[in-house]
């Protein structure tokens, strides 16, 4: 039996056309067939999943008995491995399930295992030294992206129609673009957080999923969303009628083609956006080409790297307290070491200024959306990169290892250089993480070689309904590739 998506699976279970156990067994069989070539799965709980499929009551659950894989970064499930792609946590098992996972289970999902990610999710590719490279299903010489690379590879390869993912700088949207999937980053505060961590990367990092259909995306958002009053970021819930797929009024759509940091954008990525813009214009929406990005991309990324370093330093302080010893370079990858050590030197007043800067970015984008309904841009600057394309030289790695020996200013310059090549590939996604806006990557384009490139649409805070309605429009007119 074949299914269009997770919604179709749940309907079949509810109607008695198939059992949840049969779904789980079929997904395990697909995973065993596909994972040897993808390297997308880090751990499994197949026996427990089969038992749950037999024993749990799925009555009136929107995703009744649907199998799902979690990302091996956060998304902790009690008693299960949770490695974060790091040797430090190679054998760590979660002590409790977080609210994200509990919510998934309450919707009827059955967790089968966890998916591959770069160490602590710092990269836009998935290549952790602990678990290895994740291969793009369309071309095994290329990386599936990051940091939700394993999740994207499984969905793209047809193992499961939906997989848990998270996005702290594009980690849902980047692999969605590379793999030809739908990748929604919800508004900050839309999804449940806690009970251990409530402001991941100061609200820049949020959790959701990668999907293959707009109705799965909408259905999941509608049932997953919360108004969580104990959270530092609180949103009113979207109503069902906000997500009912009603026709769009004519929109003013701002078009951004240039990289916000001045890098090269491939002809293929530009063609993808221009194709999407032409379709939207044909459907009655106004397209306005921007001369420049609404926010200074270099300034924004510099602030992002400072935040990332400080939050990483704080994370390793907690790890040191837990382990009762100091961290060493042997405990982590060199890039992680550089981020961690640079974060130890940032003064509190500088960090406070950075967060205030983010508030100003949010104000700028609020004003921007008084004039434009959505911002349309490439999701990424090119197709999925080749394995090893962003590998650093031994000389530069040595400089990172010795990062404690240079000034704070020199440290931040090294961090910028460390990510420079990979950031040129994916410069469009991070802004929405800083401002907390919803942003979606839609799979609207394939190159002549069959490689996917997505386009990104970003709306004002709380306006996922606009993004989903636009996605529906593309899907109804068979524009998703």
Coordinates of C-alpha atoms in Angstrom, one line a residue:
X1 CA 0.0 0.0 0.0
X2 CA 1.4 3.4 -1.0
X3 CA 0.6 6.7 0.7
X4 CA 0.7 10.3 -0.4
X5 CA 1.9 11.7 2.9
X6 CA 1.6 11.3 6.7
X7 CA -2.0 12.6 6.7
X8 CA -2.9 9.8 4.3
X9 CA -1.2 7.2 6.5
X10 CA -3.1 8.4 9.6
X11 CA -6.4 8.3 7.7
X12 CA -5.7 4.7 6.6
X13 CA -5.0 3.7 10.2
X14 CA -8.1 5.4 11.4
X15 CA -10.2 3.7 8.8
X16 CA -8.7 0.3 9.6
X17 CA -7.2 -0.2 6.1
X18 CA -3.8 -0.7 7.7
X19 CA -2.5 -1.1 11.2
X20 CA 0.1 1.0 12.8
X21 CA 2.2 -2.0 13.3
X22 CA 2.2 -2.7 9.5
X23 CA 3.2 1.0 8.9
X24 CA 6.0 0.7 11.4
X25 CA 7.3 -2.6 9.9
X26 CA 7.1 -1.2 6.4
X27 CA 9.1 1.9 7.4
X28 CA 11.7 -0.2 9.1
X29 CA 12.1 -2.2 6.0
X30 CA 12.6 1.0 3.9
X31 CA 15.0 2.3 6.4
X32 CA 17.1 -0.9 6.3
X33 CA 17.1 -0.7 2.5
X34 CA 18.0 3.0 2.2
X35 CA 20.1 3.9 5.2
X36 CA 23.3 2.0 4.1
X37 CA 23.7 4.4 1.2
X38 CA 22.5 7.5 3.0
X39 CA 24.0 7.2 6.5
X40 CA 21.0 9.1 7.8
X41 CA 20.2 7.2 11.0
X42 CA 22.2 7.3 14.2
X43 CA 20.2 5.0 16.5
X44 CA 17.0 3.0 16.4
X45 CA 14.3 1.8 18.8
X46 CA 12.5 -0.5 16.5
X47 CA 11.4 -3.2 19.0
X48 CA 9.9 -0.5 21.3
X49 CA 8.2 1.1 18.3
X50 CA 6.6 -2.1 17.2
X51 CA 5.4 -2.7 20.8
X52 CA 3.9 0.8 21.0
X53 CA 2.2 0.3 17.6
X54 CA 0.4 -2.7 19.1
X55 CA -0.4 -1.3 22.5
X56 CA -1.2 2.4 22.1
X57 CA -4.6 3.9 21.5
X58 CA -4.6 6.1 18.4
X59 CA -8.3 7.1 18.5
X60 CA -8.9 10.7 17.3
X61 CA -5.1 11.3 16.9
X62 CA -4.3 13.6 13.9
X63 CA -1.2 11.5 13.1
X64 CA -2.5 8.1 14.3
X65 CA 0.2 5.5 14.3
X66 CA 2.5 7.4 11.8
X67 CA 6.2 6.4 12.2
X68 CA 8.7 9.3 12.6
X69 CA 12.4 9.8 13.2
X70 CA 13.7 12.5 15.6
X71 CA 16.7 14.6 15.0
X72 CA 19.7 13.6 17.1
X73 CA 20.1 17.1 18.5
X74 CA 17.6 18.1 21.3
X75 CA 14.3 16.4 20.7
X76 CA 15.1 14.1 23.7
X77 CA 13.1 11.0 24.4
X78 CA 13.4 9.4 27.8
X79 CA 15.8 6.4 27.9
X80 CA 16.9 6.9 24.3
X81 CA 20.3 7.8 23.0
X82 CA 20.8 11.6 22.4
X83 CA 24.4 12.2 21.0
X84 CA 24.2 15.7 19.5
X85 CA 26.7 14.3 17.0
X86 CA 29.4 14.6 19.6
X87 CA 31.7 11.9 21.1
X88 CA 31.1 13.5 24.5
X89 CA 27.5 12.2 24.3
X90 CA 28.1 9.0 22.3
X91 CA 26.5 6.9 25.1
X92 CA 24.3 9.5 26.7
X93 CA 20.6 8.5 27.2
X94 CA 18.0 11.2 27.9
X95 CA 16.6 11.3 31.4
X96 CA 13.2 12.6 30.3
X97 CA 11.3 13.4 27.2
X98 CA 11.2 17.1 26.3
X99 CA 7.9 18.9 25.5
X100 CA 8.5 18.7 21.8
X101 CA 8.7 14.9 21.8
X102 CA 5.8 14.5 24.2
X103 CA 3.7 16.7 21.9
X104 CA 4.6 14.5 18.9
X105 CA 3.6 11.4 20.8
X106 CA 0.3 12.9 21.9
X107 CA -0.5 13.6 18.2
X108 CA -0.1 9.8 17.5
X109 CA 3.4 9.6 16.1
X110 CA 5.6 6.6 16.9
X111 CA 9.3 7.3 17.1
X112 CA 11.5 4.8 15.3
X113 CA 14.9 6.4 16.0
X114 CA 17.2 9.4 15.5
X115 CA 18.8 11.1 12.5
X116 CA 22.3 12.3 11.7
X117 CA 23.4 15.8 12.4
X118 CA 26.7 17.8 12.5
X119 CA 28.3 18.1 16.0
X120 CA 25.9 20.4 18.0
X121 CA 24.3 21.5 14.8
X122 CA 26.9 24.2 14.0
X123 CA 27.1 23.5 10.2
X124 CA 25.0 23.7 7.1
X125 CA 26.2 20.2 6.2
X126 CA 26.0 17.0 8.1
X127 CA 29.5 15.5 8.5
X128 CA 30.1 14.8 12.2
X129 CA 33.2 12.8 13.1
X130 CA 31.1 10.6 15.3
X131 CA 28.5 9.5 12.8
X132 CA 30.0 10.4 9.4
X133 CA 28.7 12.1 6.3
X134 CA 25.0 12.2 5.3
X135 CA 24.6 11.6 1.5
X136 CA 22.2 13.4 -0.7
X137 CA 19.7 10.8 -2.1
X138 CA 19.8 12.4 -5.6
X139 CA 23.7 12.4 -5.7
X140 CA 25.7 10.4 -3.2
X141 CA 28.8 12.5 -3.9
X142 CA 27.0 15.5 -2.3
X143 CA 26.0 16.3 1.3
X144 CA 22.4 16.3 2.3
X145 CA 22.8 19.6 4.2
X146 CA 22.6 20.6 7.8
X147 CA 22.0 20.6 10.4
X148 CA 18.9 18.5 9.8
X149 CA 20.6 16.5 7.1
X150 CA 19.7 13.0 8.2
X151 CA 16.1 13.9 8.6
X152 CA 16.0 15.4 5.1
X153 CA 17.7 12.4 3.5
X154 CA 15.2 10.0 5.0
X155 CA 12.2 12.0 3.8
X156 CA 13.7 12.6 0.4
X157 CA 14.5 8.9 -0.1
X158 CA 10.9 8.0 0.8
X159 CA 11.7 6.2 4.1
X160 CA 9.1 8.4 5.9
X161 CA 7.0 11.3 4.7
X162 CA 7.9 13.5 7.7
X163 CA 10.8 13.8 10.1
X164 CA 11.6 15.9 13.2
X165 CA 14.0 18.8 12.5
X166 CA 15.2 22.1 14.0
X167 CA 16.4 25.4 12.7
X168 CA 18.9 27.7 14.4
X169 CA 20.2 29.4 11.3
X170 CA 18.5 27.6 8.4
X171 CA 18.8 24.0 9.5
X172 CA 15.4 23.1 8.4
X173 CA 15.3 25.2 5.2
X174 CA 18.8 24.5 3.9
X175 CA 18.4 20.7 3.7
X176 CA 14.8 21.2 2.5
X177 CA 16.2 23.1 -0.4
X178 CA 19.0 20.6 -1.2
X179 CA 16.6 17.6 -1.0
X180 CA 13.5 19.0 -2.7
X181 CA 11.4 19.2 0.5
X182 CA 9.0 21.6 2.2
X183 CA 10.8 23.2 5.2
X184 CA 8.9 25.5 7.5
X185 CA 10.7 27.4 10.3
X186 CA 7.8 28.6 12.5
X187 CA 7.6 31.9 14.3
X188 CA 9.7 32.0 17.6
X189 CA 7.3 30.8 20.3
X190 CA 5.0 28.8 18.1
X191 CA 6.1 25.3 19.2
X192 CA 6.5 23.9 22.7
X193 CA 9.9 24.3 24.5
X194 CA 11.3 23.0 27.8
X195 CA 11.4 21.7 30.4
X196 CA 15.2 22.0 30.5
X197 CA 15.8 24.7 27.8
X198 CA 13.3 27.5 26.9
X199 CA 15.4 29.9 24.8
X200 CA 17.5 27.9 22.5
X201 CA 20.3 30.2 21.2
X202 CA 18.3 33.2 22.6
X203 CA 15.2 32.2 20.6
X204 CA 17.1 31.8 17.3
X205 CA 16.7 28.0 17.4
X206 CA 13.2 26.5 16.9
X207 CA 11.9 22.9 16.2
X208 CA 9.5 21.7 13.7
X209 CA 9.7 19.1 10.8
X210 CA 10.6 18.4 7.2
X211 CA 7.7 17.3 5.0
X212 CA 6.7 16.4 1.4
X213 CA 3.2 17.9 1.3
X214 CA 1.6 21.2 2.3
X215 CA -1.3 19.5 4.0
X216 CA 1.1 17.6 6.3
X217 CA 2.9 20.9 7.0
X218 CA -0.4 22.7 7.8
X219 CA -1.9 19.8 9.8
X220 CA 1.2 19.4 11.9
X221 CA 1.5 23.2 12.6
X222 CA -2.2 23.4 13.6
X223 CA -2.0 20.5 16.1
X224 CA 1.5 21.1 17.3
X225 CA 1.3 24.8 18.1
X226 CA 0.9 26.0 21.7
X227 CA 0.4 29.2 23.6
X228 CA 3.0 28.4 26.3
X229 CA 2.7 31.0 29.1
X230 CA 5.8 29.8 31.0
X231 CA 7.9 30.3 27.9
X232 CA 9.9 33.6 27.3
X233 CA 8.3 33.8 23.8
X234 CA 4.5 33.6 23.8
X235 CA 2.2 33.6 20.8
X236 CA -1.6 33.4 20.4
X237 CA -2.5 30.2 18.5
X238 CA -3.5 30.3 14.9
X239 CA -7.1 29.4 14.3
X240 CA -8.3 26.6 12.1
X241 CA -9.9 29.1 9.8
X242 CA -6.5 30.9 9.4
X243 CA -5.1 27.7 8.0
X244 CA -8.1 26.5 5.9
X245 CA -6.4 27.3 2.5
X246 CA -8.7 30.2 1.6
X247 CA -7.8 32.2 -1.5
X248 CA -5.1 34.8 -1.2
X249 CA -5.7 38.5 -1.6
X250 CA -3.3 40.2 -4.0
X251 CA 0.1 40.4 -2.2
X252 CA 3.0 42.8 -2.3
X253 CA 6.0 40.5 -2.6
X254 CA 9.5 41.9 -2.2
X255 CA 12.1 40.1 -4.3
X256 CA 15.7 39.7 -3.0
X257 CA 18.2 38.2 -5.5
X258 CA 21.5 39.4 -4.1
X259 CA 23.4 37.7 -1.3
X260 CA 23.0 39.7 1.9
X261 CA 26.8 39.2 2.5
X262 CA 27.9 40.0 -1.0
X263 CA 28.7 36.5 -2.2
X264 CA 27.9 34.9 -5.5
X265 CA 24.4 33.6 -6.1
X266 CA 24.3 30.9 -8.8
X267 CA 22.4 31.3 -12.1
X268 CA 20.4 28.3 -11.1
X269 CA 19.3 29.8 -7.8
X270 CA 18.3 33.0 -9.5
X271 CA 16.4 31.2 -12.1
X272 CA 14.5 29.3 -9.4
X273 CA 13.4 32.5 -7.7
X274 CA 12.6 34.3 -11.0
X275 CA 10.5 31.3 -12.0
X276 CA 8.6 31.4 -8.7
X277 CA 8.2 35.2 -9.0
X278 CA 6.8 34.9 -12.5
X279 CA 4.2 32.3 -11.3
X280 CA 3.1 34.5 -8.4
X281 CA 2.8 37.5 -10.7
X282 CA 0.7 35.5 -13.1
X283 CA -1.5 34.6 -10.2
X284 CA -2.2 38.3 -9.6
X285 CA 0.5 39.2 -7.0
X286 CA 2.8 42.3 -7.3
X287 CA 6.6 41.6 -7.3
X288 CA 8.9 44.4 -6.3
X289 CA 12.6 43.9 -6.8
X290 CA 14.7 45.2 -3.9
X291 CA 18.0 47.1 -4.4
X292 CA 19.4 45.7 -1.2
X293 CA 18.5 43.4 1.7
X294 CA 16.4 45.0 4.5
X295 CA 19.1 44.2 7.1
X296 CA 22.9 44.5 6.8
X297 CA 23.8 40.8 6.3
X298 CA 27.5 41.1 7.4
X299 CA 26.6 42.9 10.6
X300 CA 23.8 40.5 11.3
X301 CA 26.0 37.4 10.8
X302 CA 28.7 38.9 12.9
X303 CA 26.2 39.2 15.8
X304 CA 25.0 35.7 15.1
X305 CA 28.5 34.3 15.5
X306 CA 29.0 36.1 18.8
X307 CA 25.7 34.7 20.1
X308 CA 26.6 31.2 19.0
X309 CA 30.0 31.4 20.7
X310 CA 28.6 32.7 24.0
X311 CA 25.8 30.1 24.1
X312 CA 28.3 27.3 23.3
X313 CA 30.6 28.5 26.1
X314 CA 27.7 28.4 28.5
X315 CA 26.8 24.9 27.3
X316 CA 30.3 23.6 27.9
X317 CA 30.3 25.2 31.3
X318 CA 27.3 23.1 32.2
X319 CA 28.9 20.0 30.7
X320 CA 32.0 20.6 32.7
X321 CA 29.9 20.9 35.9
X322 CA 28.1 17.6 35.0
X323 CA 31.3 15.7 34.2
X324 CA 33.4 17.2 37.0
X325 CA 36.3 18.1 34.7
X326 CA 37.4 20.7 32.2
X327 CA 36.8 20.4 28.5
X328 CA 39.8 19.8 26.2
X329 CA 40.4 19.8 22.5
X330 CA 40.2 16.0 22.5
X331 CA 36.6 16.3 23.6
X332 CA 35.3 17.9 20.4
X333 CA 35.9 18.8 16.8
X334 CA 38.2 21.7 16.1
X335 CA 35.5 24.0 14.8
X336 CA 33.5 23.4 17.9
X337 CA 36.6 24.1 20.0
X338 CA 37.1 27.4 18.3
X339 CA 33.4 28.5 18.8
X340 CA 33.6 27.4 22.5
X341 CA 36.8 29.1 23.3
X342 CA 35.9 32.4 21.6
X343 CA 32.7 32.5 23.6
X344 CA 34.6 32.4 26.9
X345 CA 36.1 35.9 26.1
X346 CA 33.0 37.9 25.1
X347 CA 32.1 40.5 27.8
X348 CA 28.5 40.5 29.1
X349 CA 28.0 44.0 28.0
X350 CA 28.8 43.1 24.4
X351 CA 26.4 40.2 24.5
X352 CA 23.7 42.5 25.9
X353 CA 24.3 44.9 23.0
X354 CA 24.0 42.0 20.5
X355 CA 20.6 41.0 21.8
X356 CA 19.5 44.7 21.7
X357 CA 20.7 44.7 18.1
X358 CA 18.4 41.8 17.4
X359 CA 15.5 43.7 18.8
X360 CA 16.2 46.5 16.4
X361 CA 16.3 43.9 13.5
X362 CA 12.9 42.8 14.6
X363 CA 11.6 46.4 14.5
X364 CA 13.1 46.9 11.0
X365 CA 11.4 43.8 9.7
X366 CA 8.1 44.7 11.4
X367 CA 8.2 48.0 9.5
X368 CA 9.3 46.3 6.3
X369 CA 6.1 44.1 6.5
X370 CA 3.9 47.1 6.7
X371 CA 4.9 47.7 3.1
X372 CA 5.5 44.1 1.9
X373 CA 3.5 41.0 2.8
X374 CA 6.3 38.6 2.2
X375 CA 10.0 38.5 1.2
X376 CA 10.9 36.1 -1.6
X377 CA 14.6 35.1 -2.0
X378 CA 16.6 32.0 -2.8
X379 CA 16.8 29.6 0.1
X380 CA 20.4 28.8 -0.8
X381 CA 22.9 30.2 -3.3
X382 CA 23.5 26.9 -5.1
X383 CA 22.7 23.2 -5.2
X384 CA 23.9 20.8 -2.5
X385 CA 27.7 21.0 -2.1
X386 CA 30.1 18.1 -2.8
X387 CA 31.5 16.2 0.1
X388 CA 34.6 17.9 1.3
X389 CA 33.8 21.2 -0.5
X390 CA 34.1 23.2 2.8
X391 CA 37.0 21.3 4.3
X392 CA 39.5 23.6 6.1
X393 CA 43.3 23.4 5.5
X394 CA 45.5 21.9 8.1
X395 CA 47.2 25.3 8.6
X396 CA 43.9 27.0 9.3
X397 CA 42.8 24.2 11.7
X398 CA 46.1 24.7 13.6
X399 CA 45.1 28.4 14.0
X400 CA 41.7 27.4 15.3
X401 CA 43.3 25.1 17.8
X402 CA 45.4 28.0 19.1
X403 CA 42.5 30.4 19.3
X404 CA 43.1 31.2 23.0
X405 CA 46.4 32.9 21.9
X406 CA 44.8 35.8 20.0
X407 CA 42.6 38.8 20.9
X408 CA 38.8 38.8 21.0
X409 CA 38.7 40.7 17.7
X410 CA 41.0 38.3 16.1
X411 CA 39.0 35.3 17.4
X412 CA 35.8 36.6 15.8
X413 CA 37.7 37.2 12.6
X414 CA 38.8 33.5 12.7
X415 CA 35.2 32.4 13.3
X416 CA 34.1 34.4 10.2
X417 CA 36.9 32.8 8.1
X418 CA 36.0 29.4 9.4
X419 CA 32.5 29.6 8.0
X420 CA 33.2 31.9 5.1
X421 CA 33.0 29.3 2.3
X422 CA 29.9 27.5 3.7
X423 CA 28.1 30.8 4.5
X424 CA 28.5 32.0 0.9
X425 CA 26.5 28.9 0.0
X426 CA 23.7 29.6 2.5
X427 CA 23.5 33.3 3.3
X428 CA 19.8 33.8 3.1
X429 CA 18.3 31.9 6.0
X430 CA 19.8 33.3 9.2
X431 CA 18.0 36.6 9.3
X432 CA 14.7 35.0 10.2
X433 CA 16.3 33.2 13.1
X434 CA 17.5 36.5 14.5
X435 CA 14.2 38.3 14.1
X436 CA 12.0 35.3 15.1
X437 CA 10.0 35.4 11.8
X438 CA 8.4 32.4 10.1
X439 CA 10.1 31.3 6.9
X440 CA 9.6 28.5 4.5
X441 CA 11.6 26.8 1.7
X442 CA 9.5 25.5 -1.1
X443 CA 10.9 22.9 -3.7
X444 CA 10.0 24.7 -6.9
X445 CA 13.0 24.0 -9.1
X446 CA 15.3 21.2 -10.4
X447 CA 18.4 21.7 -12.4
X448 CA 19.0 19.8 -15.7
X449 CA 21.0 17.3 -13.6
X450 CA 17.9 16.8 -11.4
X451 CA 19.3 18.6 -8.3
X452 CA 16.9 20.6 -6.2
X453 CA 17.0 24.3 -5.3
X454 CA 14.3 25.8 -3.1
X455 CA 13.0 29.3 -2.8
X456 CA 12.4 31.0 0.5
X457 CA 9.4 33.0 1.6
X458 CA 9.5 35.0 4.9
X459 CA 6.5 36.7 6.5
X460 CA 5.9 38.9 9.6
X461 CA 5.9 37.3 13.0
X462 CA 2.9 35.1 13.5
X463 CA 1.9 35.0 9.8
X464 CA 2.6 31.3 9.0
X465 CA -0.9 31.4 7.4
X466 CA 0.4 33.5 4.6
X467 CA 3.4 31.2 3.9
X468 CA 1.2 28.1 4.0
X469 CA -1.4 29.7 1.7
X470 CA 1.3 30.5 -0.8
X471 CA 2.7 27.0 -0.5
X472 CA -0.8 25.7 -1.2
X473 CA -1.0 27.8 -4.3
X474 CA 2.2 26.4 -5.7
X475 CA 1.1 22.8 -4.8
X476 CA -2.3 23.2 -6.4
X477 CA -0.8 24.4 -9.6
X478 CA 1.8 21.6 -9.6
X479 CA 4.7 24.0 -9.1
X480 CA 6.4 21.9 -6.4
X481 CA 9.2 19.7 -7.9

